Structure formats: C-alpha cells, structure tokens
XYZ file of C-alpha atoms in Angstrom:
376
model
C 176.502 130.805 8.846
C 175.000 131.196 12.056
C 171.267 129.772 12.893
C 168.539 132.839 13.612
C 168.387 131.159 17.064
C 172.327 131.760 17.478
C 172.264 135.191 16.098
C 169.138 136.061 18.379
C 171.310 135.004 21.529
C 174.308 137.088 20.338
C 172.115 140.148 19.782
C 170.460 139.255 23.801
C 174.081 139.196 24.665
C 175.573 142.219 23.186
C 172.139 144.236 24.296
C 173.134 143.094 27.480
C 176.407 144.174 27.229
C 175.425 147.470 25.597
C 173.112 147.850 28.811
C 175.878 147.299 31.571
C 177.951 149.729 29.790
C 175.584 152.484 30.084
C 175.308 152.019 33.684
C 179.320 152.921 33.733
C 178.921 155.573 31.801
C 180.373 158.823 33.233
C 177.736 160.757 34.846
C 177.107 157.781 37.119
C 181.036 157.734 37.931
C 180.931 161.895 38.467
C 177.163 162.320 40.609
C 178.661 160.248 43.821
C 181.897 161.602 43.462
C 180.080 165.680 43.428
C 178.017 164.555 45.934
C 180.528 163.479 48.486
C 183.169 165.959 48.184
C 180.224 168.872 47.478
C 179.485 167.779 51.318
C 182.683 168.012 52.524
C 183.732 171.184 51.155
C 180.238 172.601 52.289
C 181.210 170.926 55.716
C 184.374 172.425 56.024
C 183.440 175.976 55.495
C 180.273 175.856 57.711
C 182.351 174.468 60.367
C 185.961 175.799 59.777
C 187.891 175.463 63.080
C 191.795 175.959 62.952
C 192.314 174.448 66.107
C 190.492 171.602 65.097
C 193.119 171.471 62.427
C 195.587 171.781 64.081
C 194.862 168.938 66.387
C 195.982 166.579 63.088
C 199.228 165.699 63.213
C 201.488 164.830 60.234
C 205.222 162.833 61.635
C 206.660 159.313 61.074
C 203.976 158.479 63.504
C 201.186 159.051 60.976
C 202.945 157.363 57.852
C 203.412 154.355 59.978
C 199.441 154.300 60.747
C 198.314 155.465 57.270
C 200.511 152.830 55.884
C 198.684 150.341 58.157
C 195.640 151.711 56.975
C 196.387 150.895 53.503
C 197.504 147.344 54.839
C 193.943 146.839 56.127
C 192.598 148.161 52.701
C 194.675 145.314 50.801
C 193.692 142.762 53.414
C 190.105 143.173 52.743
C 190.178 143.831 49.366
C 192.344 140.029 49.230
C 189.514 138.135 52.096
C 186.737 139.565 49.764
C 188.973 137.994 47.006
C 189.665 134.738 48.195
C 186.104 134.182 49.247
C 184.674 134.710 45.658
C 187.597 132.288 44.727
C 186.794 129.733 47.622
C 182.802 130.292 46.264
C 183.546 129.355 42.684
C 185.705 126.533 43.598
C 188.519 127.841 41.827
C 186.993 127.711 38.601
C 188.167 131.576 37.626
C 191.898 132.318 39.018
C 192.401 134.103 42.081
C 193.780 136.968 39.933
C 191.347 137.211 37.956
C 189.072 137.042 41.263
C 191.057 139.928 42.215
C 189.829 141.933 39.640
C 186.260 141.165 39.366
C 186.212 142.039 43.072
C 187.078 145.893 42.564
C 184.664 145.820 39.272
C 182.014 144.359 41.880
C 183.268 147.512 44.228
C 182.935 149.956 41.108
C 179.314 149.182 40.059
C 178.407 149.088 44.535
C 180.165 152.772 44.333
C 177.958 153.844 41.774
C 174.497 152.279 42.770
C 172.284 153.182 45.526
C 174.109 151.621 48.920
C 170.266 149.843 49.393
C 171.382 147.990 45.674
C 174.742 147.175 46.063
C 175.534 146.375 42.685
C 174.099 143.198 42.892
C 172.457 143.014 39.231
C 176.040 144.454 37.917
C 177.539 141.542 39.964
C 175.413 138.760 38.102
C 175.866 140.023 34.729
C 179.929 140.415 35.313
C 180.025 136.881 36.904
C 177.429 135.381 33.661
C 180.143 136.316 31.453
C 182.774 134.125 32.974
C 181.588 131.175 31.909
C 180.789 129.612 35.809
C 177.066 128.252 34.978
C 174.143 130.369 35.563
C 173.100 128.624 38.719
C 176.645 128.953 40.263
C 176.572 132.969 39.533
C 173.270 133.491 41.420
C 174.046 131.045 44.096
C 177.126 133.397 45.038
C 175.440 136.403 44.417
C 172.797 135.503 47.039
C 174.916 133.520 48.879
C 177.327 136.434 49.542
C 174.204 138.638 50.362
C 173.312 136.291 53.087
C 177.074 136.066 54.284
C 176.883 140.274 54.554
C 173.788 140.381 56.491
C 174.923 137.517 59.176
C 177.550 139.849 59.922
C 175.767 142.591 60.954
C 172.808 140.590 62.416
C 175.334 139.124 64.640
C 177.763 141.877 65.252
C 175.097 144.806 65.926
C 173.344 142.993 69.002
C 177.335 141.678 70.435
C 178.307 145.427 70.436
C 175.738 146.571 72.018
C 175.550 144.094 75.138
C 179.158 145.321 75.281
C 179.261 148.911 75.591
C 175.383 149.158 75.734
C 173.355 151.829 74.002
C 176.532 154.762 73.352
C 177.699 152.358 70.542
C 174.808 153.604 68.507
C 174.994 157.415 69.544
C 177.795 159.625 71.370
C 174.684 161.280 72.823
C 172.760 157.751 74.173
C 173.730 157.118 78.083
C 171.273 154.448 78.986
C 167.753 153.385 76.988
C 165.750 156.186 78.374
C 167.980 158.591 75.898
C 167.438 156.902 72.838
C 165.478 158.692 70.433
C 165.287 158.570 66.939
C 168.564 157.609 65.335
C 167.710 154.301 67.560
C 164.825 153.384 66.491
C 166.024 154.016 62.829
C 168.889 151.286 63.965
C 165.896 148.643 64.932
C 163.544 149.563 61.847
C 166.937 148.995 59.760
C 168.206 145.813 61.533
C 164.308 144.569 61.057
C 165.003 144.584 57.517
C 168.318 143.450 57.302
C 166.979 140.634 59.505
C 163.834 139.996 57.152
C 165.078 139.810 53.761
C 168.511 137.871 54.889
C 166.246 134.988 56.487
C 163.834 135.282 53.057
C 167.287 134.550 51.098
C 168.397 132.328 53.929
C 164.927 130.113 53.391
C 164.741 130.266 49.451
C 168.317 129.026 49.532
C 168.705 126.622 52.244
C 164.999 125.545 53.569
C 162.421 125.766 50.567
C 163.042 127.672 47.065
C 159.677 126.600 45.866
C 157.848 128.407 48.503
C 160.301 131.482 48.325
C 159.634 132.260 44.832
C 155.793 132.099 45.975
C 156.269 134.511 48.822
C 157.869 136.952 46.305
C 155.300 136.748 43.327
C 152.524 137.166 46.459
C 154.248 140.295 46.884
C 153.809 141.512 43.988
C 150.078 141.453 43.799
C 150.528 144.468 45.647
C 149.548 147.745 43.257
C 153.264 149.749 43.997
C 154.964 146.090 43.454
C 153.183 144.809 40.467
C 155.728 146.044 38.511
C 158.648 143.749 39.551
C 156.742 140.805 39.101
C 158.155 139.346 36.083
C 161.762 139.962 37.531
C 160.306 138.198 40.777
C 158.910 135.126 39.325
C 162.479 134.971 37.136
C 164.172 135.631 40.657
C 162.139 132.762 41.712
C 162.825 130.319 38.751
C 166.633 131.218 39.164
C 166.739 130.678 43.197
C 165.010 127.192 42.516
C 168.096 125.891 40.320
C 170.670 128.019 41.991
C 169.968 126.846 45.723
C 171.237 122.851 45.174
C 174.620 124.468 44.899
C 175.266 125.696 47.975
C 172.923 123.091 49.859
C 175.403 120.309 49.183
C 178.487 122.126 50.940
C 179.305 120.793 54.182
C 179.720 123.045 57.565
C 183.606 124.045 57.066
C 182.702 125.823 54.058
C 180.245 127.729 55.273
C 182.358 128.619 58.030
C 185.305 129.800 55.988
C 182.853 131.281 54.086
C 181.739 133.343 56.945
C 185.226 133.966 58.393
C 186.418 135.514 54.955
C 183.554 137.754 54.809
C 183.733 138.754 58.953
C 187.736 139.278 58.080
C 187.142 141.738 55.118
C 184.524 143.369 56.618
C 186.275 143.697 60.000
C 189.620 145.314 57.926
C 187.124 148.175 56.572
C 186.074 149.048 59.556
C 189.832 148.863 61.686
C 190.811 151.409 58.517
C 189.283 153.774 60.209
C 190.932 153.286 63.545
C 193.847 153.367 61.876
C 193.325 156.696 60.716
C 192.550 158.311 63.866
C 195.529 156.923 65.148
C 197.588 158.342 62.526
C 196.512 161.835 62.562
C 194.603 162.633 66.579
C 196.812 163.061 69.234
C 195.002 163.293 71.964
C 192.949 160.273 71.248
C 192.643 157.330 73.691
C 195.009 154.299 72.522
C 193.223 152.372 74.967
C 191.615 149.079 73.092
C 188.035 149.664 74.959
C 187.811 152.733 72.810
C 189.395 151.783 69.593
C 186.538 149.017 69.743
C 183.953 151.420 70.617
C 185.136 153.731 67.486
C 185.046 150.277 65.620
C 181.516 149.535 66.921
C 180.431 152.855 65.952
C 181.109 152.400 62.525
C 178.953 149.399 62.379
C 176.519 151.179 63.817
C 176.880 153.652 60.737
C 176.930 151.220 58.212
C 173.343 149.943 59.123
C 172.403 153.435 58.104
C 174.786 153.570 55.203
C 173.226 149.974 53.796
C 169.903 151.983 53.079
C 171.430 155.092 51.179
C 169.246 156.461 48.589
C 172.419 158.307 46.924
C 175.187 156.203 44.910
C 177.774 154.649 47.609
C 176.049 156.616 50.258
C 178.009 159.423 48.723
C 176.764 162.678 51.112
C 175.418 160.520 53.392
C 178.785 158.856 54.792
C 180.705 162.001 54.948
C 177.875 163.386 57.171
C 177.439 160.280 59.572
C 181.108 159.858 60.276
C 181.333 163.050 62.168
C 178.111 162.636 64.322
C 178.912 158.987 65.063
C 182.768 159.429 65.870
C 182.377 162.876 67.377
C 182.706 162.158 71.182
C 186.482 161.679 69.769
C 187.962 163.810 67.161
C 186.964 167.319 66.639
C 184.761 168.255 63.951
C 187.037 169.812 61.390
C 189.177 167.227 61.788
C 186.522 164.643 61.405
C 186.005 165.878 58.165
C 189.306 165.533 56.693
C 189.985 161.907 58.183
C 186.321 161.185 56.522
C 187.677 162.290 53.204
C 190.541 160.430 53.861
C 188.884 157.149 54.458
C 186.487 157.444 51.128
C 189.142 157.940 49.124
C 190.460 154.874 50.323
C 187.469 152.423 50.419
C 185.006 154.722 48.121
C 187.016 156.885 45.528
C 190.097 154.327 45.230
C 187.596 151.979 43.940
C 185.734 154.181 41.177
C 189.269 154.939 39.965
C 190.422 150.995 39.735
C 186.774 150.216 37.985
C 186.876 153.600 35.544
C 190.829 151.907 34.510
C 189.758 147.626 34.837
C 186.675 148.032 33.101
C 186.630 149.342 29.963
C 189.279 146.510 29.380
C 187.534 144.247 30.260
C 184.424 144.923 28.647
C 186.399 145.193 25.252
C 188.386 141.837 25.867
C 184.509 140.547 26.413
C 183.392 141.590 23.189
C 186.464 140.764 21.674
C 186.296 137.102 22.838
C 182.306 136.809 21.439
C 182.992 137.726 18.132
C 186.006 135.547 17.811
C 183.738 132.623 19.437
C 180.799 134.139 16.400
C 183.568 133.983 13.734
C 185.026 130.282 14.764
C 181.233 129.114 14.720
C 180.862 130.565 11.097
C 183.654 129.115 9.690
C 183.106 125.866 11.496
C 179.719 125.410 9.638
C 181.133 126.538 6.407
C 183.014 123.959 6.408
C-alpha cells in the first residue's frame, strides 16, 4: 500500500490535473472563437464594399502565396519547436516538443493575450518529468527571449521608416496622438517586467523575489502574495540553470525565437500578396506592412479578451489600411487567425484530451507498480 504522504501527493497531482482540465473546458475554447468572428461578421456588414471585394483576387497566383503562407506557419511553428527542444537539452524528443508547442499555443489562444498561457505552460512542462527548476527556467527564460524581441525590434523599425510604422495616419512626431503614446506606455512595460525577469534570472534572484513580495504590500496586490513569494522561491532554484550556459546558446536561443516570431509576422505579407493586386511588391513596403504588425502586437500583448480575440480583427484593418481596402482587410484578417489563432484551438481541442488521458493513464500505472512493489 501506498504511504498517506504518497497518496496526499497523488491527490495534489490529480487536483492539479482536474484544475488544468477545467481551464480547457469548452466555453473557454467557444468565447474567443464568438468573439472574433462576432467582430468580423459585425465588420463586414457595417462596412460592406463590393469593390473592396472585388479587389481580392483568387488565380494560381494566390495558391502559390497562400501556400507560402502556410510554409511560414510550419516554419514558426518548427523554430518555436526546436527552441523548447534546444532549452531542455533534448531531454523530451523533438516530436514530442512539437506537440507540447501547439498545446502551449492552445492554452495562449484561450487566456488573456496579457497571460499568455504561461501557468498552463508550467503545469504541461511539470508533467514531463524535466525537474521543476528546468520547467520554470524555460518558462521565464522564453518570456525574456519574447520581450528582447520586441524591445529591440520596435525602436529598429521606427528609426527606419520613422513614426508611420506605428500609424497610417502619423507623418512626423507632431501627429502622434494617442495610439502612440499607448505604444510607449506599452513598450514601458514590456521593458520593465522583461529586465525584472532578466535580473531575478541572470543578476540577483534573492533580491527579485524581494522586489515582488514588496509589491505586494500594496492593498489591490496583497492578494498574489503567496504566489509571489512561491514565484520567488522557484526563480531562486530555477535561475542556476540558465546562468551556466555560455553566449552561443543564448544566441541560438534568441535567433530561434526572432525566426519564429519573424515567420508570423511575414504570414501576413504573404497574404496580401496572395489576394491584393494592386499592392506594392516593392520590399520597402512589404517591411513597412511587416513593421506594422509589430507595431500591433505591442497592443495585442495587453488584450484583456482570450487571444486578443475582437481585438486583432479590429487592429489589423486600422494598422494595414493605408494598403488594402477595408472589406478586404477583413477577410485577409480572418484569413490569417484562422491560420495562427483558430488552427491552433483546433490542434489543442484534438492533442489534448489525449494527452491528458495518456497522463492519467501513466500515474495510475506508476500508483499501481508502487502498490504491488510494497506488497511484496
């Protein structure tokens, strides 16, 4: 028989479990998914233009773009892939990687964009058997990874092309009004919480896990304080692991995650390609339209709907306007969340329940060895 201790973990476990299940459950899968296509549909009939329309083409020209598009989709979804592979050291396979990657996407699509998934992420990653302090290392690690892209890529686009990346509307810095100064306030935090990961991880964990529990002392944050102190605790033995690594993996590190997050981003290019004619093929624009939609995802990151569901659908059209018409904006929009937002609550509503039941599956067979083990 088991020990009480043994039996108490189990039941933590399976609670656990129990508790991650409920956050897949279907009306989290359904809201997002009502949401975003409730705003399109809206969009559509509040702005119905048939020449709009018709300024989408459909010939071998578009199938050999969408196809690309789909390429890009693949490429990311592989870079995001192998860098959780390269992270673990190869512990887990890479196709097993593979799939913990789109059950990473799933629980992102159905959290608040401002979330990301990220408590999802550590509990799928716990149950894989990679050591506690390895799971939360990647976890923040990866976090860190994310922000450095934007924190370097936002201020780079805009000495190139100056203040229209972040606005058809913005000529010069006299113009920019509010959407700009929701950019900055935005970047400020992006900036602020990826150098308080950066320090707890790399500089001084102690001190980090202090700076969060002062934090909490405030009345509206009291509440997370026993999750921040644990937060602490865990960032304390987590942060030796990546410490130790030398400069070329932190730089392949860094050029997986600028690669995938570069081939979400040229999806969208692709797309407009595919079905605008009279859009410029020039490369100065194609990497405006790119910088544009880095420029959105700043916004997107703080989302208080799941995936940015509503929110994306609306931003794509104001910040890509200056080249595809509106109505036309909207179906390319729906066209690109089905591929990097809807593909991926499809893959997780088909992976997961799987892999959930292979997890319980593989407890009680581990319970059941233990029991006859001591019965012996």
């Amino acid at each position: 028989m088991s020990t009480p201790e043994e039996d108490i973990d189990i039941e933590k476990e399976d609670e656990q479990t129990r508790s991650v299940m409920k956050s897949f459950k279907s009306s989290k899968i359904w809201l997002p998914i009502v949401i975003g296509l409730g705003v399109v549909v809206y969009k559509l009939f509040d702005h119905f233009d048939t020449s709009a329309l018709k300024s989408i083409t459909w010939s071998p020209h578009t199938a050999i773009w969408l196809f690309l598009a789909c390429g890009f989709l693949l490429i990311r979804h592989v870079a995001y892939t192998w860098r959780l592979y390269y992270l673990v050291d190869g512990i887990l396979s890479f196709w097993k990687c593979f799939k913990l990657i789109i059950i990473w996407e799933f629980s992102s699509a159905i959290s608040p964009t401002s979330l990301g998934g990220s408590a999802v992420s550590v509990f799928v990653l716990s149950q894989e058997k990679i050591g506690a302090s390895r799971t939360l290392a990647t976890i923040i690690y990866t976090v860190i990874l994310d922000s450095l892209f934007f924190l370097i890529s936002v201020p780079i686009l805009i000495f190139i092309f100056g203040v229209n990346v972040i606005h058809p509307s913005y000529t010069d810095w006299s113009s920019v009004s509010e959407v700009g100064y929701s950019l900055i306030f935005f970047y400020g935090l992006i900036l602020v919480y990826g150098l308080l990961f950066a320090y707890g991880m790399f500089i001084n964990p102690s001190q980090f896990k202090n700076i969060l529990v002062f934090f909490t002392r405030f009345p509206f944050l009291k509440r997370f304080r026993i999750k921040a102190i644990k937060l602490g605790d865990e960032m304390i033995l987590s942060a030796g692991e990546i410490v130790k690594r030398d400069w070329r993996f932190h730089l392949k590190s860094f050029g997986l995650t600028a690669a995938a997050w570069t081939c979400r981003f040229i999806i969208v290019n692709c797309l407009i390609i595919a079905l605008i004619d009279v859009v410029s093929y020039h490369p100065w624009d194609q990497l405006k339209i790119y910088g544009r939609q880095v420029v959105m995802f700043v916004f997107m990151m703080f989302s208080p709907t799941p995936g940015a569901a509503g929110f994306a659908e609306v931003f794509f059209g104001n910040f890509i306007g200056d080249y595809i018409p509106k109505g036309a904006a909207l179906i390319i929009a729906l066209i690109w969340r089905f591929l990097t937002y809807y593909l991926y609550l499809l893959a997780g509503v088909i992976i997961i329940p799987s892999w959930l039941t292979g997890l319980i599956r593989q407890r009680r067979a581990a319970r059941e060895v233990k029991n006859r083990s001591v019965d012996i």
